[in-house]
Short mmCIF file of C-alpha atoms in Angstrom, two decimals:
data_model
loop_
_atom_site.label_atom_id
_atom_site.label_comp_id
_atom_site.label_asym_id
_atom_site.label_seq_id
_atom_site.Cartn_x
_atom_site.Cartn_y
_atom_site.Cartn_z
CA UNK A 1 118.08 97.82 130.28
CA UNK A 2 120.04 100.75 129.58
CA UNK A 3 120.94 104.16 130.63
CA UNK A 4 120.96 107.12 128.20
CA UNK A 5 120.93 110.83 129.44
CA UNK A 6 119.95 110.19 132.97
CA UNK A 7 116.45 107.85 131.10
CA UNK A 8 115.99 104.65 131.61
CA UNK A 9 115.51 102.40 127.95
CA UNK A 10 114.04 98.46 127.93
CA UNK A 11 115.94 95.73 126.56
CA UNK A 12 115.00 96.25 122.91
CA UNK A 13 113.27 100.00 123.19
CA UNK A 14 113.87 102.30 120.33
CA UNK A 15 114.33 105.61 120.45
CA UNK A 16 115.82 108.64 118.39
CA UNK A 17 118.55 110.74 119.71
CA UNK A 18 117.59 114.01 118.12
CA UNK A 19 114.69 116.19 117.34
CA UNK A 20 114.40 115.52 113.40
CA UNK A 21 114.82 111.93 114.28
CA UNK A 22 117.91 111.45 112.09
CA UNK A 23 119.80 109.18 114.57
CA UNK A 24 118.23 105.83 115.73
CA UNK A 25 119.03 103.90 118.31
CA UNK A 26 118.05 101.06 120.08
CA UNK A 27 118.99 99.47 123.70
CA UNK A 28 120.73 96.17 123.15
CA UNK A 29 119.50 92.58 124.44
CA UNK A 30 123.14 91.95 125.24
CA UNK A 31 125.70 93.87 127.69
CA UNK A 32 122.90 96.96 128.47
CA UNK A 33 124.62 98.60 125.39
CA UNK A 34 122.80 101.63 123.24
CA UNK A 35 123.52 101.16 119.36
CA UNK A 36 122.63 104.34 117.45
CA UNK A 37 122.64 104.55 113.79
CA UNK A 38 121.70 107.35 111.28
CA UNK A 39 117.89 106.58 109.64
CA UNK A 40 114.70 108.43 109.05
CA UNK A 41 110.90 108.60 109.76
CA UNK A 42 108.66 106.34 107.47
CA UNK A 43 106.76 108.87 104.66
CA UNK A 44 104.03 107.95 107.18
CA UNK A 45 105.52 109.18 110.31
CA UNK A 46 106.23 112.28 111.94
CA UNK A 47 108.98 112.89 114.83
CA UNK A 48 107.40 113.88 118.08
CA UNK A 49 109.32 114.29 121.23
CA UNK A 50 108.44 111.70 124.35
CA UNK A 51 110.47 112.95 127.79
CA UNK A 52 114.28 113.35 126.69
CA UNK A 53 113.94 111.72 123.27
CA UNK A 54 111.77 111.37 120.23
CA UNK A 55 109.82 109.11 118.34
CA UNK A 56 108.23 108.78 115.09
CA UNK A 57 104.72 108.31 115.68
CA UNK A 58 102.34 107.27 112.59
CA UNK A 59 100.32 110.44 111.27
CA UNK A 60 96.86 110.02 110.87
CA UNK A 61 95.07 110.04 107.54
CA UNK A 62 92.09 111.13 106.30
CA UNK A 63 89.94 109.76 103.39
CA UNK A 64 87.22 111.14 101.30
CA UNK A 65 84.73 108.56 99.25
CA UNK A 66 82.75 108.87 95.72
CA UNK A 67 80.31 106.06 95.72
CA UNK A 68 76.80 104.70 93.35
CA UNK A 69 75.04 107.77 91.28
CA UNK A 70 77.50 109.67 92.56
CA UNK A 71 77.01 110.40 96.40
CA UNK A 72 80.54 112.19 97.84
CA UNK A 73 81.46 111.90 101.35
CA UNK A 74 84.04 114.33 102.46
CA UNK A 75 87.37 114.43 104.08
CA UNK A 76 85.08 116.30 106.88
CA UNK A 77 82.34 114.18 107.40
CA UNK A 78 79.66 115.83 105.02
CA UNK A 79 77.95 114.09 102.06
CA UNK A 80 77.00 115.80 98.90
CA UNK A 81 75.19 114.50 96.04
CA UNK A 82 76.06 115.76 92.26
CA UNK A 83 73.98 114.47 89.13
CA UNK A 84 75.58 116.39 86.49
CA UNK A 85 77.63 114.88 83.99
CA UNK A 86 80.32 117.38 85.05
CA UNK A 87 84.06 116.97 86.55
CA UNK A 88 84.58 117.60 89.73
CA UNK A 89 87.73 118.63 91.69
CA UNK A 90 87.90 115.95 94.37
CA UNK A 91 91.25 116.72 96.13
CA UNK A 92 94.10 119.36 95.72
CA UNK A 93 96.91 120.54 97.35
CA UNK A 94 96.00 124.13 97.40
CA UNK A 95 99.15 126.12 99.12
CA UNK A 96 101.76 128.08 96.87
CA UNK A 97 103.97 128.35 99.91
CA UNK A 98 102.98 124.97 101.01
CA UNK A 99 106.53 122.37 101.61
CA UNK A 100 103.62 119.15 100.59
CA UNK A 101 104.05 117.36 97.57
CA UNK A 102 101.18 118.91 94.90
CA UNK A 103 98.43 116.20 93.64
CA UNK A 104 95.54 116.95 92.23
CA UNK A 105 92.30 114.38 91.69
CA UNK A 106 89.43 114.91 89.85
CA UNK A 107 86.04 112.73 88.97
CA UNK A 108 84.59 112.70 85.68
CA UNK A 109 80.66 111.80 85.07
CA UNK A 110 78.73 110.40 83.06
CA UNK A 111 74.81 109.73 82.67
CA UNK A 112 74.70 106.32 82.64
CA UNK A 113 70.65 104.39 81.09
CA UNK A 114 68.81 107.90 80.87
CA UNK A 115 69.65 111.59 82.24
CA UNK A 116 67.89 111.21 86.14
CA UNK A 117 71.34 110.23 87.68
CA UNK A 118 75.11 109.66 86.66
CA UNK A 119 78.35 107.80 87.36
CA UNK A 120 81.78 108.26 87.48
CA UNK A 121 83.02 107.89 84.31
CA UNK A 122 86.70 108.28 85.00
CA UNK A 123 89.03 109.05 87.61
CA UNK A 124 92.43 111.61 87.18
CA UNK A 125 94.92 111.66 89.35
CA UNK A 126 98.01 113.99 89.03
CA UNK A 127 101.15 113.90 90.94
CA UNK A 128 104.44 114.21 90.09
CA UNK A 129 104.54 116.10 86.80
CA UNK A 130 102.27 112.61 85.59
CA UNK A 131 98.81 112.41 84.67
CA UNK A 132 97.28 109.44 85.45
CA UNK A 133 93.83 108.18 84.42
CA UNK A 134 91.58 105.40 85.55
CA UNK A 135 88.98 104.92 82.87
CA UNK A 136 85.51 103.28 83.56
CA UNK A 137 86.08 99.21 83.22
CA UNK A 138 89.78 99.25 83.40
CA UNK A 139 90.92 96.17 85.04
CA UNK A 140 94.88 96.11 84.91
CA UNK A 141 95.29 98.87 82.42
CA UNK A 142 95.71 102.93 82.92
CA UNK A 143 96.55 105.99 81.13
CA UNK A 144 100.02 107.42 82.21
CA UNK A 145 100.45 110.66 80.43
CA UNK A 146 98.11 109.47 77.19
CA UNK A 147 100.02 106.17 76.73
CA UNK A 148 97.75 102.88 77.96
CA UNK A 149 99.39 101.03 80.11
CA UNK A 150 99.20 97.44 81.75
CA UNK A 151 99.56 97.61 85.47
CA UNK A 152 101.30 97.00 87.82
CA UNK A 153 103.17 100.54 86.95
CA UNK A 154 105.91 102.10 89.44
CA UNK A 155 107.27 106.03 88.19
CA UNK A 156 110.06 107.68 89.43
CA UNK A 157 111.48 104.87 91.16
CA UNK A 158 109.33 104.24 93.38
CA UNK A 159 107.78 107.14 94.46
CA UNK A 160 104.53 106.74 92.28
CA UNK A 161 102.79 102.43 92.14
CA UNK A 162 100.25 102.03 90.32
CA UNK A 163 98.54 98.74 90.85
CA UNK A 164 95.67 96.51 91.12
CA UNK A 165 94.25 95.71 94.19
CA UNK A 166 91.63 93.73 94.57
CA UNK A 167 88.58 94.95 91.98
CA UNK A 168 90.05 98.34 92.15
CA UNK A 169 93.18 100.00 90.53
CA UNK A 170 95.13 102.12 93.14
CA UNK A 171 97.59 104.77 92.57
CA UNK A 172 100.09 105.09 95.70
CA UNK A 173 102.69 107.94 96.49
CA UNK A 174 105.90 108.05 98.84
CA UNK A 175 103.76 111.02 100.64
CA UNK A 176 100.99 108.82 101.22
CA UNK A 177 98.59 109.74 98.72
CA UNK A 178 96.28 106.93 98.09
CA UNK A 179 93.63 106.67 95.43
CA UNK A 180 91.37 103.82 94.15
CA UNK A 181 88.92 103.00 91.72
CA UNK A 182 86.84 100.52 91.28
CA UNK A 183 86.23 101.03 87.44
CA UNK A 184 82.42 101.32 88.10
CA UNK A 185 80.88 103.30 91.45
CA UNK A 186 83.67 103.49 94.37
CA UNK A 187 86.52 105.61 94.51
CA UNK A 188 88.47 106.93 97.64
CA UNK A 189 91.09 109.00 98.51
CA UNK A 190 93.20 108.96 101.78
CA UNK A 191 96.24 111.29 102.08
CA UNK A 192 98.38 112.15 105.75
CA UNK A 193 96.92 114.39 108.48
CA UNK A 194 100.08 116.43 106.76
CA UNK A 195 97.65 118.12 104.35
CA UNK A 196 95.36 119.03 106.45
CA UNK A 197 94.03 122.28 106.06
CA UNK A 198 95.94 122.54 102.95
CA UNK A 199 93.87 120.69 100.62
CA UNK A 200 90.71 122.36 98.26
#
C-alpha cells in the first residue's frame, strides 16, 4: 500500500487530494507509489470529504411519474389525479439566484374516447435555450425547436441526447436531467438530489 499524509491507501485505492476534487490520485500496484493527476467529479457526483481526503460520492436522484388517465406521483411521495385536458407544469428549476442548470417540463392532455378521463397528449421539455417536444405516438422522431426530427439527437455537443430507449423516447442532460415518454401513458422524470428544494 501506500503512505500519503500520515493515511494509509490500498494497492489500487483512489482518492482526491483536495477539497473540490480537482486532483486524482490513485496508489500504485507497483513500488507503493501515489500517481496524482488533475480530473473532475462525474455530472453525477459530488466531492465529500472521507478522513484526510475526499471522494466523489454518487448524488442521489429523485424521480417523479405521470402514468394511465393521468395519475401523477410526485418527487415527494404524493399522488394526484388531474382529468382536465389542461397543461401542467411537471418540473422547474425555480431559483433566480440558483447556480443549477434551468429546465423546465410540462404535460399536455388530452380527452382521449369521451370527456370522463384524459391522457397525456404531449410531453415539453426545455433546457438549454431548446424546446423539445415528445408528441403522442412518436417513435424515433421529436420536435427540437419546431423542426421534426429523427432521433437519436445530441445538442450542444453533448450536453443534451435525445434518444430512444426502449418504447420510450428519453431526453438526457450533462446535469442529470432525465425525461421519458412512452408516446402513450408513462412519463418520468429523475433529476440529482442537487435540485432539491429548488424545483416547483
Amino acid at each position: 500500500g501506500c503512505t500519503s499524509r500520515g493515511q494509509f491507501h490500498r494497492r489500487g485505492e483512489v482518492f482526491w487530494e483536495d477539497l473540490n476534487c480537482t486532483i486524482k490520485c490513485r496508489c500504485l500496484d507497483f513500488n507503493n507509489e501515489i500517481y496524482c493527476q488533475e480530473a473532475s467529479c462525474s455530472p453525477y457526483e459530488v466531492c465529500e470529504p472521507k478522513g484526510k481526503f475526499f471522494y466523489c460520492s454518487t448524488v442521489e436522484t429523485s424521480t417523479c411519474v405521470v402514468f394511465g388517465e393521468p395519475h401523477y406521483h410526485t418527487f415527494d411521495g404524493f399522488l394526484f389525479h388531474f382529468q382536465g385536458s389542461c397543461a401542467y407544469l411537471l418540473a422547474r428549476q425555480c431559483l433566480q439566484t440558483s447556480s443549477l442548470p434551468f429546465f423546465s417540463v410540462e404535460a399536455k392532455n388530452e380527452h382521449r374516447g369521451g370527456s370522463a378521463v384524459s391522457w397525456v397528449k404531449e410531453l415539453s421539455v426545455e433546457v438549454n435555450g431548446y424546446k423539445i417536444l415528445i408528441p403522442k405516438g412518436s417513435y424515433g422522431k421529436v420536435k427540437v425547436n419546431d423542426l421534426l426530427t429523427s432521433l437519436p439527437v445530441t445538442l450542444d455537443l453533448g450536453t443534451v441526447k435525445i434518444y430512444q430507449s426502449g418504447m420510450s423516447t428519453a431526453v438526457e442532460t450533462d446535469f442529470g436531467l432525465l425525461v421519458t415518454f412512452d408516446g402513450q401513458h408513462y412519463a418520468s422524470i429523475s433529476f440529482p438530489g442537487s435540485y432539491i428544494n429548488s424545483t416547483c
